[in-house]
Tab-separated table of C-alpha atoms (C1' of nucleotides) and ligand atoms in Angstrom:
chain	number	residue	atom	x	y	z
A	728	MET	CA	-3.720	-45.741	4.014
A	729	THR	CA	-7.316	-46.398	3.194
A	730	GLY	CA	-8.708	-43.062	4.257
A	731	SER	CA	-6.621	-41.288	1.682
A	732	TYR	CA	-6.697	-38.432	4.158
A	733	ARG	CA	-4.795	-35.567	2.689
A	734	GLU	CA	-2.933	-33.530	5.199
A	735	ASP	CA	-3.061	-30.529	2.930
A	736	MET	CA	-6.711	-30.264	3.797
A	737	TRP	CA	-6.175	-28.866	7.269
A	738	TRP	CA	-7.970	-25.656	6.329
A	739	HIS	CA	-11.250	-27.428	5.545
A	740	GLY	CA	-12.163	-27.470	9.201
A	741	ARG	CA	-11.180	-23.854	9.622
A	742	LEU	CA	-13.498	-22.803	6.835
A	743	ARG	CA	-16.352	-25.126	7.728
A	744	CYS	CA	-16.511	-24.163	11.356
A	745	ARG	CA	-17.087	-20.594	10.305
A	746	GLY	CA	-19.821	-21.520	7.874
A	747	TYR	CA	-17.745	-21.140	4.734
A	748	ARG	CA	-17.905	-23.774	2.020
A	749	ILE	CA	-15.135	-25.830	0.554
A	750	THR	CA	-14.775	-25.138	-3.133
A	751	ALA	CA	-12.394	-26.164	-5.853
A	752	GLY	CA	-11.248	-22.572	-6.248
A	753	ARG	CA	-10.417	-22.087	-2.598
A	754	ASP	CA	-8.656	-25.407	-2.527
A	755	ALA	CA	-6.579	-24.477	-5.535
A	756	VAL	CA	-5.593	-21.098	-4.114
A	757	LEU	CA	-4.473	-22.651	-0.855
A	758	ASP	CA	-2.624	-25.287	-2.820
A	759	VAL	CA	-0.666	-22.705	-4.755
A	760	LEU	CA	0.136	-20.761	-1.609
A	761	THR	CA	1.264	-23.887	0.189
A	762	LYS	CA	3.597	-24.902	-2.581
A	763	SER	CA	5.197	-21.513	-3.101
A	764	ASP	CA	7.653	-19.778	-0.858
A	765	ALA	CA	7.527	-16.536	-2.832
A	766	HIS	CA	5.501	-13.436	-2.129
A	767	LEU	CA	2.848	-13.767	-4.791
A	768	SER	CA	0.479	-11.106	-6.044
A	769	ALA	CA	-3.181	-11.866	-6.670
A	770	GLU	CA	-2.501	-12.145	-10.362
A	771	ASP	CA	0.507	-14.402	-9.802
A	772	ILE	CA	-1.766	-16.674	-7.852
A	773	TYR	CA	-4.505	-16.433	-10.431
A	774	MET	CA	-2.147	-17.566	-13.176
A	775	ARG	CA	-0.826	-20.479	-11.186
A	776	VAL	CA	-4.255	-21.598	-10.092
A	777	HIS	CA	-5.433	-21.338	-13.645
A	778	ARG	CA	-3.153	-24.209	-14.650
A	779	ILE	CA	-4.663	-26.513	-12.052
A	780	TYR	CA	-8.205	-25.242	-12.284
A	781	PRO	CA	-8.751	-23.287	-15.467
A	782	GLY	CA	-12.321	-22.399	-14.604
A	783	ILE	CA	-11.344	-19.965	-11.904
A	784	GLY	CA	-11.902	-16.242	-12.282
A	785	LEU	CA	-9.628	-13.489	-11.038
A	786	ALA	CA	-12.381	-12.081	-8.856
A	787	SER	CA	-12.631	-15.346	-6.976
A	788	VAL	CA	-8.929	-15.315	-6.315
A	789	TYR	CA	-9.273	-11.855	-4.817
A	790	ARG	CA	-12.286	-12.953	-2.814
A	791	THR	CA	-10.517	-16.020	-1.512
A	792	LEU	CA	-7.402	-14.109	-0.555
A	793	GLU	CA	-9.465	-11.506	1.230
A	794	LEU	CA	-11.286	-14.216	3.133
A	795	LEU	CA	-8.137	-16.068	4.086
A	796	ALA	CA	-6.431	-12.880	5.187
A	797	GLN	CA	-9.453	-12.011	7.266
A	798	MET	CA	-9.228	-15.425	8.909
A	799	GLY	CA	-5.524	-15.061	9.500
A	800	LEU	CA	-4.564	-17.978	7.272
A	801	VAL	CA	-2.603	-15.767	4.922
A	802	TYR	CA	-0.725	-12.532	5.390
A	803	LYS	CA	-1.192	-9.625	3.029
A	804	PHE	CA	1.724	-7.264	2.469
A	805	ASP	CA	2.464	-4.013	0.745
A	806	PHE	CA	6.046	-3.986	-0.414
A	807	GLY	CA	5.687	-0.778	-2.345
A	808	ASP	CA	5.349	-2.073	-5.899
A	809	GLY	CA	1.719	-1.153	-6.273
A	810	ARG	CA	0.121	-4.526	-5.707
A	811	ALA	CA	-0.620	-6.584	-2.628
A	812	ARG	CA	1.519	-9.648	-1.937
A	813	TYR	CA	0.412	-12.727	-0.092
A	814	GLU	CA	2.006	-15.555	1.825
A	815	LEU	CA	0.656	-18.404	3.860
A	816	ALA	CA	0.668	-17.673	7.572
A	817	GLU	CA	2.933	-19.813	9.677
A	818	GLY	CA	1.265	-22.584	11.605
A	819	SER	CA	0.101	-23.931	8.306
A	820	LYS	CA	3.306	-25.659	7.344
A	821	LYS	CA	7.005	-25.775	8.088
A	822	ASP	CA	7.321	-22.022	7.862
A	823	GLN	CA	8.887	-20.155	10.676
A	824	HIS	CA	7.738	-16.793	11.793
A	825	HIS	CA	9.802	-14.246	9.916
A	826	HIS	CA	10.071	-10.606	8.937
A	827	HIS	CA	11.173	-8.870	5.766
A	828	LEU	CA	13.929	-6.857	4.176
A	829	VAL	CA	12.542	-4.800	1.295
A	830	CYS	CA	14.657	-3.211	-1.429
A	831	ASN	CA	13.470	0.303	-2.163
A	832	ASN	CA	14.877	0.064	-5.653
A	833	CYS	CA	13.921	-3.308	-7.156
A	834	HIS	CA	11.309	-4.238	-4.539
A	835	LYS	CA	12.977	-7.564	-3.909
A	836	VAL	CA	11.965	-9.100	-0.593
A	837	ILE	CA	14.188	-11.136	1.675
A	838	ASP	CA	12.762	-13.261	4.463
A	839	TYR	CA	14.797	-13.331	7.633
A	840	ASN	CA	14.374	-14.879	11.011
A	841	ASP	CA	17.664	-13.958	12.576
A	842	PHE	CA	17.139	-12.211	15.891
A	843	ILE	CA	13.515	-13.250	15.638
A	844	GLU	CA	13.430	-14.646	19.156
A	845	GLU	CA	14.594	-11.364	20.627
A	846	GLU	CA	12.306	-9.363	18.388
A	847	VAL	CA	9.295	-11.433	19.267
A	848	GLU	CA	10.146	-11.292	22.934
A	849	LEU	CA	10.291	-7.512	22.861
A	850	LEU	CA	7.148	-7.401	20.750
A	851	LYS	CA	5.265	-9.463	23.307
A	852	LYS	CA	6.274	-7.111	26.047
A	853	THR	CA	5.476	-4.055	23.974
A	854	GLU	CA	2.126	-5.472	22.953
A	855	LYS	CA	1.179	-6.020	26.545
A	856	GLY	CA	2.066	-2.466	27.498
A	857	LEU	CA	0.376	-0.899	24.512
A	858	SER	CA	-2.772	-2.976	24.877
A	859	ARG	CA	-3.266	-1.686	28.381
A	860	LYS	CA	-2.291	1.924	27.778
A	861	TYR	CA	-4.299	2.444	24.614
A	862	ASP	CA	-7.046	-0.068	25.308
A	863	PHE	CA	-6.213	-1.675	22.004
A	864	GLN	CA	-6.509	-5.397	21.303
A	865	ILE	CA	-3.436	-6.335	19.310
A	866	THR	CA	-3.692	-9.311	16.995
A	867	SER	CA	-0.635	-9.038	14.783
A	868	HIS	CA	2.417	-7.004	13.973
A	869	LEU	CA	4.412	-5.928	10.968
A	870	ILE	CA	8.149	-5.412	10.878
A	871	GLN	CA	10.021	-4.519	7.745
A	872	PHE	CA	13.431	-3.057	7.056
A	873	TYR	CA	13.905	-0.943	3.961
A	874	GLY	CA	17.063	-0.176	2.056
A	875	ILE	CA	19.095	-1.110	-0.991
A	876	CYS	CA	19.924	-4.698	-1.818
A	877	ALA	CA	23.364	-5.895	-2.882
A	878	ASP	CA	22.425	-6.249	-6.542
A	879	CYS	CA	21.029	-2.758	-6.774
A	880	ARG	CA	24.074	-1.307	-5.084
A	881	LYS	CA	26.383	-2.917	-7.623
A	882	GLN	CA	24.487	-1.461	-10.532
A	883	GLU	CA	24.989	2.124	-9.385
B	1357	MET	CA	16.189	40.172	13.501
B	1358	THR	CA	16.792	41.932	10.226
B	1359	GLY	CA	17.160	38.841	8.124
B	1360	SER	CA	13.553	37.854	8.671
B	1361	TYR	CA	14.883	34.354	8.443
B	1362	ARG	CA	12.005	31.930	8.678
B	1363	GLU	CA	12.852	28.790	10.492
B	1364	ASP	CA	10.160	26.897	8.639
B	1365	MET	CA	12.353	27.124	5.584
B	1366	TRP	CA	14.861	24.524	6.685
B	1367	TRP	CA	14.019	22.322	3.723
B	1368	HIS	CA	15.083	24.903	1.151
B	1369	GLY	CA	18.685	23.901	1.530
B	1370	ARG	CA	17.820	20.249	1.347
B	1371	LEU	CA	16.060	20.734	-1.941
B	1372	ARG	CA	18.540	23.177	-3.435
B	1373	CYS	CA	21.590	21.087	-2.744
B	1374	ARG	CA	20.042	18.312	-4.776
B	1375	GLY	CA	19.217	20.586	-7.677
B	1376	TYR	CA	15.509	20.875	-6.947
B	1377	ARG	CA	13.810	24.235	-7.079
B	1378	ILE	CA	11.862	25.984	-4.400
B	1379	THR	CA	8.309	26.518	-5.514
B	1380	ALA	CA	5.167	27.876	-3.934
B	1381	GLY	CA	3.509	24.486	-4.247
B	1382	ARG	CA	6.288	22.625	-2.475
B	1383	ASP	CA	6.391	25.252	0.212
B	1384	ALA	CA	2.664	24.960	0.756
B	1385	VAL	CA	2.746	21.164	0.969
B	1386	LEU	CA	5.542	21.250	3.534
B	1387	ASP	CA	3.641	23.902	5.411
B	1388	VAL	CA	0.536	21.775	5.664
B	1389	LEU	CA	2.554	18.766	6.743
B	1390	THR	CA	4.398	20.763	9.367
B	1391	LYS	CA	1.222	22.115	10.884
B	1392	SER	CA	-0.680	18.841	10.990
B	1393	ASP	CA	-0.097	15.959	13.328
B	1394	ALA	CA	-2.529	13.672	11.495
B	1395	HIS	CA	-1.781	11.046	8.871
B	1396	LEU	CA	-2.975	12.821	5.781
B	1397	SER	CA	-3.732	11.341	2.399
B	1398	ALA	CA	-2.618	13.044	-0.798
B	1399	GLU	CA	-6.093	14.381	-1.292
B	1400	ASP	CA	-6.316	15.614	2.303
B	1401	ILE	CA	-3.139	17.531	1.683
B	1402	TYR	CA	-4.365	18.779	-1.659
B	1403	MET	CA	-7.500	20.216	-0.079
B	1404	ARG	CA	-5.616	21.934	2.700
B	1405	VAL	CA	-2.985	23.333	0.391
B	1406	HIS	CA	-5.714	24.557	-1.874
B	1407	ARG	CA	-6.866	27.033	0.780
B	1408	ILE	CA	-3.432	28.597	1.044
B	1409	TYR	CA	-2.461	28.287	-2.578
B	1410	PRO	CA	-5.512	27.705	-4.770
B	1411	GLY	CA	-3.501	27.390	-7.927
B	1412	ILE	CA	-2.052	24.021	-7.034
B	1413	GLY	CA	-3.032	20.856	-8.880
B	1414	LEU	CA	-3.499	17.427	-7.374
B	1415	ALA	CA	-0.760	16.000	-9.571
B	1416	SER	CA	1.746	18.418	-8.102
B	1417	VAL	CA	0.819	17.339	-4.621
B	1418	TYR	CA	1.495	13.746	-5.589
B	1419	ARG	CA	4.754	14.718	-7.224
B	1420	THR	CA	5.887	16.709	-4.232
B	1421	LEU	CA	5.026	13.956	-1.797
B	1422	GLU	CA	6.857	11.419	-3.914
B	1423	LEU	CA	9.911	13.656	-4.005
B	1424	LEU	CA	9.884	14.356	-0.292
B	1425	ALA	CA	9.433	10.681	0.522
B	1426	GLN	CA	12.316	9.857	-1.777
B	1427	MET	CA	14.468	12.353	0.075
B	1428	GLY	CA	13.401	11.026	3.443
B	1429	LEU	CA	11.704	14.238	4.537
B	1430	VAL	CA	8.317	12.585	4.780
B	1431	TYR	CA	7.220	9.057	5.519
B	1432	LYS	CA	4.662	7.295	3.372
B	1433	PHE	CA	2.448	4.678	4.975
B	1434	ASP	CA	-0.116	2.117	3.988
B	1435	PHE	CA	-2.596	1.672	6.792
B	1436	GLY	CA	-4.883	-0.535	4.781
B	1437	ASP	CA	-7.592	1.904	3.758
B	1438	GLY	CA	-6.650	2.005	0.121
B	1439	ARG	CA	-4.754	5.264	0.010
B	1440	ALA	CA	-1.271	6.289	1.037
B	1441	ARG	CA	-0.840	8.377	4.158
B	1442	TYR	CA	1.948	10.820	4.808
B	1443	GLU	CA	3.622	12.411	7.781
B	1444	LEU	CA	6.624	14.648	8.192
B	1445	ALA	CA	9.729	12.739	9.159
B	1446	GLU	CA	11.174	13.493	12.555
B	1447	GLY	CA	14.182	15.760	12.634
B	1448	SER	CA	12.014	18.355	10.993
B	1449	LYS	CA	10.274	19.565	14.083
B	1450	LYS	CA	9.439	18.591	17.652
B	1451	ASP	CA	8.290	15.170	16.591
B	1452	GLN	CA	9.665	12.161	18.282
B	1453	HIS	CA	10.378	8.954	16.515
B	1454	HIS	CA	7.279	6.789	16.891
B	1455	HIS	CA	5.514	3.726	15.590
B	1456	HIS	CA	1.863	2.948	14.949
B	1457	LEU	CA	-1.128	1.033	16.202
B	1458	VAL	CA	-3.571	0.415	13.357
B	1459	CYS	CA	-7.192	-0.613	13.808
B	1460	ASN	CA	-8.149	-3.324	11.345
B	1461	ASN	CA	-11.755	-2.248	11.530
B	1462	CYS	CA	-11.952	1.552	11.319
B	1463	HIS	CA	-8.356	2.119	10.180
B	1464	LYS	CA	-7.736	4.580	12.974
B	1465	VAL	CA	-4.040	5.108	13.656
B	1466	ILE	CA	-2.490	5.730	17.046
B	1467	ASP	CA	1.051	7.062	17.407
B	1468	TYR	CA	3.021	5.611	20.256
B	1469	ASN	CA	6.521	5.987	21.513
B	1470	ASP	CA	6.373	3.898	24.606
B	1471	PHE	CA	9.109	1.293	24.639
B	1472	ILE	CA	10.604	3.153	21.704
B	1473	GLU	CA	14.052	3.277	23.236
B	1474	GLU	CA	14.150	-0.468	23.641
B	1475	GLU	CA	12.660	-1.052	20.232
B	1476	VAL	CA	15.139	1.217	18.554
B	1477	GLU	CA	18.011	-0.339	20.450
B	1478	LEU	CA	17.042	-3.797	19.295
B	1479	LEU	CA	16.435	-2.502	15.795
B	1480	LYS	CA	19.933	-1.052	15.649
B	1481	LYS	CA	21.423	-4.330	16.663
B	1482	THR	CA	19.235	-6.259	14.250
B	1483	GLU	CA	20.025	-3.878	11.422
B	1484	LYS	CA	23.711	-4.372	11.943
B	1485	GLY	CA	23.403	-8.136	11.851
B	1486	LEU	CA	21.093	-8.195	8.865
B	1487	SER	CA	23.175	-5.707	6.887
B	1488	ARG	CA	26.163	-7.963	7.150
B	1489	LYS	CA	24.441	-11.275	6.617
B	1490	TYR	CA	22.350	-10.250	3.631
B	1491	ASP	CA	24.672	-7.559	2.262
B	1492	PHE	CA	21.749	-5.174	2.475
B	1493	GLN	CA	22.085	-1.478	3.230
B	1494	ILE	CA	19.261	-0.644	5.610
B	1495	THR	CA	17.980	2.915	5.610
B	1496	SER	CA	14.708	2.723	7.497
B	1497	HIS	CA	12.282	0.456	9.255
B	1498	LEU	CA	8.578	0.030	9.678
B	1499	ILE	CA	6.851	-1.251	12.782
B	1500	GLN	CA	3.106	-1.437	13.129
B	1501	PHE	CA	0.783	-3.306	15.424
B	1502	TYR	CA	-2.635	-4.306	14.150
B	1503	GLY	CA	-5.773	-5.074	16.067
B	1504	ILE	CA	-9.093	-3.654	17.167
B	1505	CYS	CA	-9.363	-0.280	18.841
B	1506	ALA	CA	-11.447	0.392	21.916
B	1507	ASP	CA	-14.229	2.155	20.026
B	1508	CYS	CA	-14.634	-0.657	17.537
B	1509	ARG	CA	-14.721	-3.231	20.307
B	1510	LYS	CA	-17.559	-1.419	22.045
B	1511	GLN	CA	-19.674	-1.353	18.931
B	1512	GLU	CA	-19.699	-5.135	18.542
C	634	DC	C1'	-33.037	-35.608	-5.617
C	635	DA	C1'	-34.892	-31.135	-3.657
C	636	DT	C1'	-33.902	-27.079	-1.352
C	637	DA	C1'	-31.722	-22.929	0.435
C	638	DA	C1'	-27.788	-20.349	0.691
C	639	DA	C1'	-23.180	-19.450	-0.513
C	640	DA	C1'	-20.000	-18.924	-4.120
C	641	DT	C1'	-18.651	-18.072	-8.763
C	642	DG	C1'	-17.313	-16.060	-13.441
C	643	DA	C1'	-17.737	-12.509	-16.535
C	644	DT	C1'	-17.674	-7.996	-16.751
C	645	DA	C1'	-18.382	-3.258	-15.613
C	646	DA	C1'	-17.189	0.188	-12.335
C	647	DT	C1'	-14.276	2.408	-9.049
C	648	DG	C1'	-10.704	5.142	-7.548
C	649	DA	C1'	-5.989	6.120	-6.368
C	650	DT	C1'	-1.989	7.108	-8.717
C	651	DT	C1'	0.793	8.191	-13.098
C	652	DA	C1'	1.814	9.759	-17.639
C	653	DT	C1'	1.453	13.374	-21.081
C	654	DC	C1'	2.416	17.792	-22.768
C	655	DA	C1'	2.118	22.520	-23.701
C	656	DA	C1'	2.622	26.524	-20.713
C	657	DT	C1'	4.926	28.675	-16.909
C	658	DA	C1'	8.023	29.718	-13.219
C	659	DA	C1'	12.691	29.270	-11.007
C	660	DC	C1'	17.331	29.721	-11.266
C	661	DT	C1'	21.724	31.187	-13.799
C	662	DT	C1'	24.515	34.110	-16.138
C	663	DG	C1'	25.930	38.341	-18.129
D	1205	DC	C1'	17.424	43.437	-14.607
D	1206	DA	C1'	16.866	40.585	-19.153
D	1207	DA	C1'	17.475	36.571	-21.680
D	1208	DG	C1'	18.158	31.776	-21.712
D	1209	DT	C1'	17.957	27.194	-19.862
D	1210	DT	C1'	15.575	23.813	-17.614
D	1211	DA	C1'	12.700	22.166	-13.905
D	1212	DT	C1'	8.105	22.357	-12.648
D	1213	DT	C1'	3.327	22.849	-13.157
D	1214	DG	C1'	-1.867	22.301	-14.061
D	1215	DA	C1'	-5.181	20.108	-16.641
D	1216	DT	C1'	-6.443	16.049	-18.205
D	1217	DA	C1'	-6.282	11.486	-19.994
D	1218	DA	C1'	-4.617	6.979	-19.072
D	1219	DT	C1'	-3.387	3.126	-16.139
D	1220	DC	C1'	-4.265	-0.586	-13.479
D	1221	DA	C1'	-5.153	-2.999	-9.094
D	1222	DT	C1'	-9.102	-3.998	-6.705
D	1223	DT	C1'	-14.427	-4.123	-6.067
D	1224	DA	C1'	-19.173	-4.311	-7.132
D	1225	DT	C1'	-22.824	-6.372	-9.771
D	1226	DC	C1'	-25.760	-10.022	-10.982
D	1227	DA	C1'	-27.415	-13.968	-13.265
D	1228	DT	C1'	-25.895	-18.711	-12.899
D	1229	DT	C1'	-23.728	-22.591	-10.741
D	1230	DT	C1'	-22.095	-25.243	-6.526
D	1231	DT	C1'	-22.216	-26.703	-2.048
D	1232	DA	C1'	-24.133	-28.548	2.024
D	1233	DT	C1'	-27.824	-30.867	4.156
D	1234	DG	C1'	-31.571	-33.734	4.605
E	2843	MN	MN1	7.928	-13.725	3.688
E	2844	MN	MN1	2.431	8.833	13.019
E	2845	ZN	ZN1	17.242	-4.153	-5.103
E	2846	ZN	ZN1	-11.265	0.937	15.209
DNA sequence: CATAAAATGATAATGATTATCAATAACTTG
DNA sequence: CAAGTTATTGATAATCATTATCATTTTATG
């Protein structure tokens, strides 16, 4: 227990080995993402980080999110409400790979990982076929179902 | 042949029965969408419509696209280049149901419908399960693969 | 501590999309 | 067809998420 090694520092290596520096702002953004299981917007994240590290600027939050998305540490989504939403990529913590149900009315988002094994299996196969046919190097996929959530259906 | 019935007017009924009016602008937008197989932005569409019907305003193009997307006659996509992209929904013309490959670098989009049967079959099954479990009425889905296209890989 | 380079915060700028509103066009009814 | 009702439109301003700018501060490294 002497090293006081914090396991929530796993991304330090990832940044360093690409020549990026470890900063308080980046740490704080990752911290917020790690501790939330919601789909936060840049401003959501900015506000939460601000409590921990009031010096941070909104632009840095955007820059950090862009960087992390580029590196594949976070996923960036468009759920149709006019702002980007972010979540930590799996592999970082307990999170399972999952996809989304998106309400067209209230823009609520539901994570699901039912049928995920089958989906991913088919995706793998499809990826392989598409990569060859279109000479396209696939690195990720997006699957979302759209519709009307239970709450919104009640209100009509 | 006396009726001079134009088959590219199939959407008139769809609009009328919902109380919307048939206008030259809406006709022109649908016309452009029908004749293009690209993924056009609102401004792309505006410019093309402008040739046919110079009186149209950009706002009307946006309004029309919003309406048509709402009605399910066109699909609206976000391919990551900062503007929405539109395409006519299938059922309107020869188009087959398809999904997309999106290049993370140049934002090129490739339509594919290989493996579509299997994908759609699994999607149907998944939709059924998810609808029940989450009490969510699914109306559509989105599947995209991301990666680097052949051209972009050559240039590196 | 000195140095070089990366990162930051404050702020202005960008740019796609929306809201506003008076004028016009589409449908309805007689 | 004409008048009346209402949806739609074009022009334009406003919104607002995201980016660019740039002088200043941090980080990493020795
Ligand atoms: Mn999620
Ligand atoms: Mn397409
Ligand atoms: Zn809802
Ligand atoms: Zn490319």
